[in-house]
Amino acid sequence: MPKVVDHARRRREIVWALWAVIHERGIDGVTFRTVAAEAGVSIGRIQHYFESKEHLIRCGAEEIVAGAEQSYREGDSHTDPRAALDTLLTQPVPTTVPSLIGASVWYAYLARAVSDPWIRGFMTDASRGTVREAERLLGCAGLSAQHARAGAMRLVALSNGATQSVLVGAMDADVANRLITQEIDRTFDDTDGPIASRTEAAERTYDRTHPGR
């Protein structure tokens, strides 16, 4: 009986090898040869699934986001907006070696976004999607539309900064996650006080710099 080829699995293995190369050498170190060597396959096998190096690199970015979205969807906190928001914002913080590699690869893409229009557009969409989900969760928890939008931007920015600090060794992961969780608590518990004032100011600034949103 002919052996069934699991093309999806083989494709994933090549993408995992791509991430390993990016982690070790950066995106500039990506070639079919380096990825093939990392994956333990022939260059022809890489070319069978990816028509060009750019195609491979772009698919690598898409798989990072798809994996993060799947992990978030499979969590057990979706009936509780507060818990779901905590999951959404602490998930990127690297707490294990695999997640540290994943974060380093993501930031390698972020650096390349400065000069690559496709990567820049893709990462912009992904980042906006995170903000929209945070905004949705805050709205589900009863925050006004104004507070939910500005609060989501502020919390996502904190998550991004904390992730970067952990990645470069400037902050421990448990400290980063605690800061994020504390700020989520403040957002839920103090929406009529100083937090509300700051989020309204942030919203006005955002509206001035993003007309027509």
PDB file of N, CA and C in Angstrom, residues 33-105:
ATOM      1  N   ARG A  33      19.597  26.809   1.190  1.00  0.00           N
ATOM      2  CA  ARG A  33      20.646  25.901   1.658  1.00  0.00           C
ATOM      3  C   ARG A  33      20.680  25.830   3.191  1.00  0.00           C
ATOM      4  N   THR A  34      20.632  27.004   3.865  1.00  0.00           N
ATOM      5  CA  THR A  34      20.711  26.988   5.329  1.00  0.00           C
ATOM      6  C   THR A  34      19.476  26.347   5.947  1.00  0.00           C
ATOM      7  N   VAL A  35      18.313  26.592   5.367  1.00  0.00           N
ATOM      8  CA  VAL A  35      17.086  25.994   5.897  1.00  0.00           C
ATOM      9  C   VAL A  35      17.070  24.492   5.626  1.00  0.00           C
ATOM     10  N   ALA A  36      17.521  24.078   4.450  1.00  0.00           N
ATOM     11  CA  ALA A  36      17.575  22.653   4.128  1.00  0.00           C
ATOM     12  C   ALA A  36      18.517  21.917   5.074  1.00  0.00           C
ATOM     13  N   ALA A  37      19.653  22.536   5.361  1.00  0.00           N
ATOM     14  CA  ALA A  37      20.613  21.917   6.282  1.00  0.00           C
ATOM     15  C   ALA A  37      20.015  21.793   7.678  1.00  0.00           C
ATOM     16  N   GLU A  38      19.316  22.824   8.128  1.00  0.00           N
ATOM     17  CA  GLU A  38      18.695  22.792   9.455  1.00  0.00           C
ATOM     18  C   GLU A  38      17.604  21.737   9.522  1.00  0.00           C
ATOM     19  N   ALA A  39      16.845  21.596   8.426  1.00  0.00           N
ATOM     20  CA  ALA A  39      15.733  20.643   8.399  1.00  0.00           C
ATOM     21  C   ALA A  39      16.192  19.223   8.090  1.00  0.00           C
ATOM     22  N   GLY A  40      17.411  19.071   7.588  1.00  0.00           N
ATOM     23  CA  GLY A  40      17.899  17.757   7.221  1.00  0.00           C
ATOM     24  C   GLY A  40      17.247  17.206   5.965  1.00  0.00           C
ATOM     25  N   VAL A  41      16.921  18.108   5.036  1.00  0.00           N
ATOM     26  CA  VAL A  41      16.309  17.699   3.780  1.00  0.00           C
ATOM     27  C   VAL A  41      17.084  18.328   2.633  1.00  0.00           C
ATOM     28  N   SER A  42      16.711  17.966   1.421  1.00  0.00           N
ATOM     29  CA  SER A  42      17.379  18.523   0.247  1.00  0.00           C
ATOM     30  C   SER A  42      16.834  19.909  -0.078  1.00  0.00           C
ATOM     31  N   ILE A  43      17.628  20.665  -0.816  1.00  0.00           N
ATOM     32  CA  ILE A  43      17.155  21.966  -1.279  1.00  0.00           C
ATOM     33  C   ILE A  43      15.924  21.785  -2.165  1.00  0.00           C
ATOM     34  N   GLY A  44      15.927  20.720  -2.949  1.00  0.00           N
ATOM     35  CA  GLY A  44      14.775  20.445  -3.808  1.00  0.00           C
ATOM     36  C   GLY A  44      13.487  20.275  -3.016  1.00  0.00           C
ATOM     37  N   ARG A  45      13.602  19.684  -1.818  1.00  0.00           N
ATOM     38  CA  ARG A  45      12.408  19.526  -0.981  1.00  0.00           C
ATOM     39  C   ARG A  45      11.868  20.894  -0.551  1.00  0.00           C
ATOM     40  N   ILE A  46      12.766  21.811  -0.216  1.00  0.00           N
ATOM     41  CA  ILE A  46      12.340  23.158   0.157  1.00  0.00           C
ATOM     42  C   ILE A  46      11.633  23.822  -1.028  1.00  0.00           C
ATOM     43  N   GLN A  47      12.232  23.692  -2.214  1.00  0.00           N
ATOM     44  CA  GLN A  47      11.676  24.335  -3.405  1.00  0.00           C
ATOM     45  C   GLN A  47      10.342  23.719  -3.813  1.00  0.00           C
ATOM     46  N   HIS A  48      10.110  22.476  -3.399  1.00  0.00           N
ATOM     47  CA  HIS A  48       8.837  21.820  -3.718  1.00  0.00           C
ATOM     48  C   HIS A  48       7.677  22.524  -3.012  1.00  0.00           C
ATOM     49  N   TYR A  49       7.935  23.053  -1.820  1.00  0.00           N
ATOM     50  CA  TYR A  49       6.877  23.678  -1.026  1.00  0.00           C
ATOM     51  C   TYR A  49       6.896  25.203  -1.077  1.00  0.00           C
ATOM     52  N   PHE A  50       8.034  25.775  -1.408  1.00  0.00           N
ATOM     53  CA  PHE A  50       8.164  27.236  -1.388  1.00  0.00           C
ATOM     54  C   PHE A  50       8.856  27.697  -2.664  1.00  0.00           C
ATOM     55  N   GLU A  51       8.195  28.574  -3.397  1.00  0.00           N
ATOM     56  CA  GLU A  51       8.687  28.949  -4.712  1.00  0.00           C
ATOM     57  C   GLU A  51       9.886  29.882  -4.669  1.00  0.00           C
ATOM     58  N   SER A  52      10.101  30.557  -3.563  1.00  0.00           N
ATOM     59  CA  SER A  52      11.220  31.481  -3.441  1.00  0.00           C
ATOM     60  C   SER A  52      11.563  31.674  -1.968  1.00  0.00           C
ATOM     61  N   LYS A  53      12.704  32.266  -1.721  1.00  0.00           N
ATOM     62  CA  LYS A  53      13.092  32.559  -0.340  1.00  0.00           C
ATOM     63  C   LYS A  53      12.096  33.523   0.295  1.00  0.00           C
ATOM     64  N   GLU A  54      11.642  34.501  -0.468  1.00  0.00           N
ATOM     65  CA  GLU A  54      10.680  35.471   0.057  1.00  0.00           C
ATOM     66  C   GLU A  54       9.375  34.775   0.441  1.00  0.00           C
ATOM     67  N   HIS A  55       8.934  33.816  -0.379  1.00  0.00           N
ATOM     68  CA  HIS A  55       7.726  33.054  -0.075  1.00  0.00           C
ATOM     69  C   HIS A  55       7.887  32.307   1.239  1.00  0.00           C
ATOM     70  N   LEU A  56       9.039  31.679   1.424  1.00  0.00           N
ATOM     71  CA  LEU A  56       9.318  30.941   2.653  1.00  0.00           C
ATOM     72  C   LEU A  56       9.306  31.868   3.866  1.00  0.00           C
ATOM     73  N   ILE A  57       9.967  32.999   3.753  1.00  0.00           N
ATOM     74  CA  ILE A  57      10.034  33.952   4.869  1.00  0.00           C
ATOM     75  C   ILE A  57       8.645  34.469   5.219  1.00  0.00           C
ATOM     76  N   ARG A  58       7.839  34.770   4.217  1.00  0.00           N
ATOM     77  CA  ARG A  58       6.489  35.265   4.474  1.00  0.00           C
ATOM     78  C   ARG A  58       5.622  34.190   5.127  1.00  0.00           C
ATOM     79  N   CYS A  59       5.751  32.971   4.670  1.00  0.00           N
ATOM     80  CA  CYS A  59       4.985  31.883   5.277  1.00  0.00           C
ATOM     81  C   CYS A  59       5.396  31.685   6.732  1.00  0.00           C
ATOM     82  N   GLY A  60       6.680  31.922   7.017  1.00  0.00           N
ATOM     83  CA  GLY A  60       7.141  31.823   8.397  1.00  0.00           C
ATOM     84  C   GLY A  60       6.457  32.828   9.293  1.00  0.00           C
ATOM     85  N   ALA A  61       6.270  34.041   8.809  1.00  0.00           N
ATOM     86  CA  ALA A  61       5.567  35.069   9.583  1.00  0.00           C
ATOM     87  C   ALA A  61       4.104  34.680   9.791  1.00  0.00           C
ATOM     88  N   GLU A  62       3.468  34.192   8.742  1.00  0.00           N
ATOM     89  CA  GLU A  62       2.059  33.800   8.833  1.00  0.00           C
ATOM     90  C   GLU A  62       1.860  32.664   9.839  1.00  0.00           C
ATOM     91  N   GLU A  63       2.823  31.723   9.868  1.00  0.00           N
ATOM     92  CA  GLU A  63       2.702  30.600  10.789  1.00  0.00           C
ATOM     93  C   GLU A  63       2.860  31.035  12.238  1.00  0.00           C
ATOM     94  N   ILE A  64       3.691  32.025  12.496  1.00  0.00           N
ATOM     95  CA  ILE A  64       3.832  32.531  13.866  1.00  0.00           C
ATOM     96  C   ILE A  64       2.496  33.061  14.367  1.00  0.00           C
ATOM     97  N   VAL A  65       1.849  33.879  13.563  1.00  0.00           N
ATOM     98  CA  VAL A  65       0.569  34.470  13.965  1.00  0.00           C
ATOM     99  C   VAL A  65      -0.510  33.399  14.067  1.00  0.00           C
ATOM    100  N   ALA A  66      -0.535  32.488  13.105  1.00  0.00           N
ATOM    101  CA  ALA A  66      -1.539  31.426  13.133  1.00  0.00           C
ATOM    102  C   ALA A  66      -1.381  30.558  14.381  1.00  0.00           C
ATOM    103  N   GLY A  67      -0.133  30.256  14.736  1.00  0.00           N
ATOM    104  CA  GLY A  67       0.111  29.443  15.929  1.00  0.00           C
ATOM    105  C   GLY A  67      -0.313  30.159  17.200  1.00  0.00           C
ATOM    106  N   ALA A  68      -0.019  31.461  17.278  1.00  0.00           N
ATOM    107  CA  ALA A  68      -0.403  32.241  18.457  1.00  0.00           C
ATOM    108  C   ALA A  68      -1.923  32.319  18.569  1.00  0.00           C
ATOM    109  N   GLU A  69      -2.600  32.523  17.445  1.00  0.00           N
ATOM    110  CA  GLU A  69      -4.060  32.604  17.461  1.00  0.00           C
ATOM    111  C   GLU A  69      -4.677  31.266  17.876  1.00  0.00           C
ATOM    112  N   GLN A  70      -4.114  30.170  17.387  1.00  0.00           N
ATOM    113  CA  GLN A  70      -4.637  28.858  17.748  1.00  0.00           C
ATOM    114  C   GLN A  70      -4.447  28.587  19.233  1.00  0.00           C
ATOM    115  N   SER A  71      -3.260  28.924  19.748  1.00  0.00           N
ATOM    116  CA  SER A  71      -2.995  28.729  21.171  1.00  0.00           C
ATOM    117  C   SER A  71      -3.954  29.549  22.022  1.00  0.00           C
ATOM    118  N   TYR A  72      -4.223  30.759  21.597  1.00  0.00           N
ATOM    119  CA  TYR A  72      -5.154  31.623  22.340  1.00  0.00           C
ATOM    120  C   TYR A  72      -6.565  31.058  22.290  1.00  0.00           C
ATOM    121  N   ARG A  73      -7.006  30.616  21.113  1.00  0.00           N
ATOM    122  CA  ARG A  73      -8.363  30.072  20.974  1.00  0.00           C
ATOM    123  C   ARG A  73      -8.556  28.802  21.794  1.00  0.00           C
ATOM    124  N   GLU A  74      -7.491  28.027  21.944  1.00  0.00           N
ATOM    125  CA  GLU A  74      -7.599  26.754  22.654  1.00  0.00           C
ATOM    126  C   GLU A  74      -7.493  26.913  24.162  1.00  0.00           C
ATOM    127  N   GLY A  75      -7.289  28.137  24.628  1.00  0.00           N
ATOM    128  CA  GLY A  75      -7.220  28.386  26.064  1.00  0.00           C
ATOM    129  C   GLY A  75      -8.573  28.166  26.727  1.00  0.00           C
ATOM    130  N   ASP A  76      -8.548  28.097  28.055  1.00  0.00           N
ATOM    131  CA  ASP A  76      -9.784  27.799  28.798  1.00  0.00           C
ATOM    132  C   ASP A  76     -10.352  29.024  29.504  1.00  0.00           C
ATOM    133  N   SER A  77      -9.976  30.232  29.016  1.00  0.00           N
ATOM    134  CA  SER A  77     -10.373  31.445  29.737  1.00  0.00           C
ATOM    135  C   SER A  77     -11.390  32.297  28.978  1.00  0.00           C
ATOM    136  N   HIS A  78     -11.975  31.760  27.926  1.00  0.00           N
ATOM    137  CA  HIS A  78     -12.777  32.608  27.044  1.00  0.00           C
ATOM    138  C   HIS A  78     -14.136  32.994  27.614  1.00  0.00           C
ATOM    139  N   THR A  79     -14.575  32.318  28.666  1.00  0.00           N
ATOM    140  CA  THR A  79     -15.837  32.724  29.278  1.00  0.00           C
ATOM    141  C   THR A  79     -15.642  33.872  30.260  1.00  0.00           C
ATOM    142  N   ASP A  80     -14.424  34.218  30.551  1.00  0.00           N
ATOM    143  CA  ASP A  80     -14.098  35.290  31.493  1.00  0.00           C
ATOM    144  C   ASP A  80     -13.248  36.325  30.772  1.00  0.00           C
ATOM    145  N   PRO A  81     -13.804  37.493  30.429  1.00  0.00           N
ATOM    146  CA  PRO A  81     -13.046  38.485  29.666  1.00  0.00           C
ATOM    147  C   PRO A  81     -11.739  38.891  30.339  1.00  0.00           C
ATOM    148  N   ARG A  82     -11.751  38.970  31.655  1.00  0.00           N
ATOM    149  CA  ARG A  82     -10.547  39.378  32.371  1.00  0.00           C
ATOM    150  C   ARG A  82      -9.443  38.336  32.217  1.00  0.00           C
ATOM    151  N   ALA A  83      -9.804  37.062  32.391  1.00  0.00           N
ATOM    152  CA  ALA A  83      -8.828  35.981  32.248  1.00  0.00           C
ATOM    153  C   ALA A  83      -8.348  35.866  30.800  1.00  0.00           C
ATOM    154  N   ALA A  84      -9.282  36.049  29.855  1.00  0.00           N
ATOM    155  CA  ALA A  84      -8.910  35.977  28.446  1.00  0.00           C
ATOM    156  C   ALA A  84      -7.943  37.093  28.080  1.00  0.00           C
ATOM    157  N   LEU A  85      -8.164  38.283  28.615  1.00  0.00           N
ATOM    158  CA  LEU A  85      -7.263  39.406  28.349  1.00  0.00           C
ATOM    159  C   LEU A  85      -5.887  39.134  28.930  1.00  0.00           C
ATOM    160  N   ASP A  86      -5.848  38.538  30.109  1.00  0.00           N
ATOM    161  CA  ASP A  86      -4.565  38.171  30.714  1.00  0.00           C
ATOM    162  C   ASP A  86      -3.822  37.179  29.817  1.00  0.00           C
ATOM    163  N   THR A  87      -4.546  36.194  29.291  1.00  0.00           N
ATOM    164  CA  THR A  87      -3.935  35.214  28.387  1.00  0.00           C
ATOM    165  C   THR A  87      -3.414  35.887  27.129  1.00  0.00           C
ATOM    166  N   LEU A  88      -4.230  36.751  26.546  1.00  0.00           N
ATOM    167  CA  LEU A  88      -3.856  37.434  25.306  1.00  0.00           C
ATOM    168  C   LEU A  88      -2.574  38.231  25.468  1.00  0.00           C
ATOM    169  N   LEU A  89      -2.421  38.924  26.597  1.00  0.00           N
ATOM    170  CA  LEU A  89      -1.323  39.868  26.766  1.00  0.00           C
ATOM    171  C   LEU A  89      -0.080  39.252  27.384  1.00  0.00           C
ATOM    172  N   THR A  90      -0.225  38.163  28.132  1.00  0.00           N
ATOM    173  CA  THR A  90       0.956  37.514  28.708  1.00  0.00           C
ATOM    174  C   THR A  90       1.489  36.397  27.822  1.00  0.00           C
ATOM    175  N   GLN A  91       0.670  35.919  26.891  1.00  0.00           N
ATOM    176  CA  GLN A  91       1.106  34.833  26.010  1.00  0.00           C
ATOM    177  C   GLN A  91       2.396  35.144  25.257  1.00  0.00           C
ATOM    178  N   PRO A  92       2.615  36.388  24.759  1.00  0.00           N
ATOM    179  CA  PRO A  92       3.854  36.656  24.020  1.00  0.00           C
ATOM    180  C   PRO A  92       5.116  36.681  24.880  1.00  0.00           C
ATOM    181  N   VAL A  93       4.971  36.853  26.196  1.00  0.00           N
ATOM    182  CA  VAL A  93       6.142  36.963  27.064  1.00  0.00           C
ATOM    183  C   VAL A  93       6.864  35.613  27.116  1.00  0.00           C
ATOM    184  N   PRO A  94       8.133  35.552  26.731  1.00  0.00           N
ATOM    185  CA  PRO A  94       8.836  34.266  26.687  1.00  0.00           C
ATOM    186  C   PRO A  94       9.142  33.732  28.077  1.00  0.00           C
ATOM    187  N   THR A  95       8.635  32.530  28.353  1.00  0.00           N
ATOM    188  CA  THR A  95       8.856  31.895  29.648  1.00  0.00           C
ATOM    189  C   THR A  95       9.582  30.558  29.524  1.00  0.00           C
ATOM    190  N   THR A  96       9.751  30.068  28.302  1.00  0.00           N
ATOM    191  CA  THR A  96      10.445  28.810  28.036  1.00  0.00           C
ATOM    192  C   THR A  96      11.421  29.035  26.893  1.00  0.00           C
ATOM    193  N   VAL A  97      12.304  28.071  26.677  1.00  0.00           N
ATOM    194  CA  VAL A  97      13.250  28.195  25.568  1.00  0.00           C
ATOM    195  C   VAL A  97      12.528  28.277  24.221  1.00  0.00           C
ATOM    196  N   PRO A  98      11.537  27.415  23.935  1.00  0.00           N
ATOM    197  CA  PRO A  98      10.825  27.548  22.653  1.00  0.00           C
ATOM    198  C   PRO A  98      10.145  28.907  22.494  1.00  0.00           C
ATOM    199  N   SER A  99       9.530  29.416  23.566  1.00  0.00           N
ATOM    200  CA  SER A  99       8.861  30.711  23.441  1.00  0.00           C
ATOM    201  C   SER A  99       9.873  31.845  23.313  1.00  0.00           C
ATOM    202  N   LEU A 100      11.056  31.679  23.892  1.00  0.00           N
ATOM    203  CA  LEU A 100      12.117  32.670  23.726  1.00  0.00           C
ATOM    204  C   LEU A 100      12.584  32.712  22.271  1.00  0.00           C
ATOM    205  N   ILE A 101      12.710  31.534  21.664  1.00  0.00           N
ATOM    206  CA  ILE A 101      13.073  31.473  20.248  1.00  0.00           C
ATOM    207  C   ILE A 101      11.985  32.113  19.405  1.00  0.00           C
ATOM    208  N   GLY A 102      10.729  31.801  19.732  1.00  0.00           N
ATOM    209  CA  GLY A 102       9.619  32.380  18.986  1.00  0.00           C
ATOM    210  C   GLY A 102       9.602  33.895  19.066  1.00  0.00           C
ATOM    211  N   ALA A 103       9.863  34.434  20.267  1.00  0.00           N
ATOM    212  CA  ALA A 103       9.875  35.889  20.429  1.00  0.00           C
ATOM    213  C   ALA A 103      11.024  36.507  19.651  1.00  0.00           C
ATOM    214  N   SER A 104      12.177  35.853  19.653  1.00  0.00           N
ATOM    215  CA  SER A 104      13.323  36.404  18.925  1.00  0.00           C
ATOM    216  C   SER A 104      13.066  36.418  17.428  1.00  0.00           C
ATOM    217  N   VAL A 105      12.378  35.394  16.936  1.00  0.00           N
ATOM    218  CA  VAL A 105      12.041  35.342  15.509  1.00  0.00           C
ATOM    219  C   VAL A 105      11.052  36.452  15.172  1.00  0.00           C
TER     220      VAL A 105
END
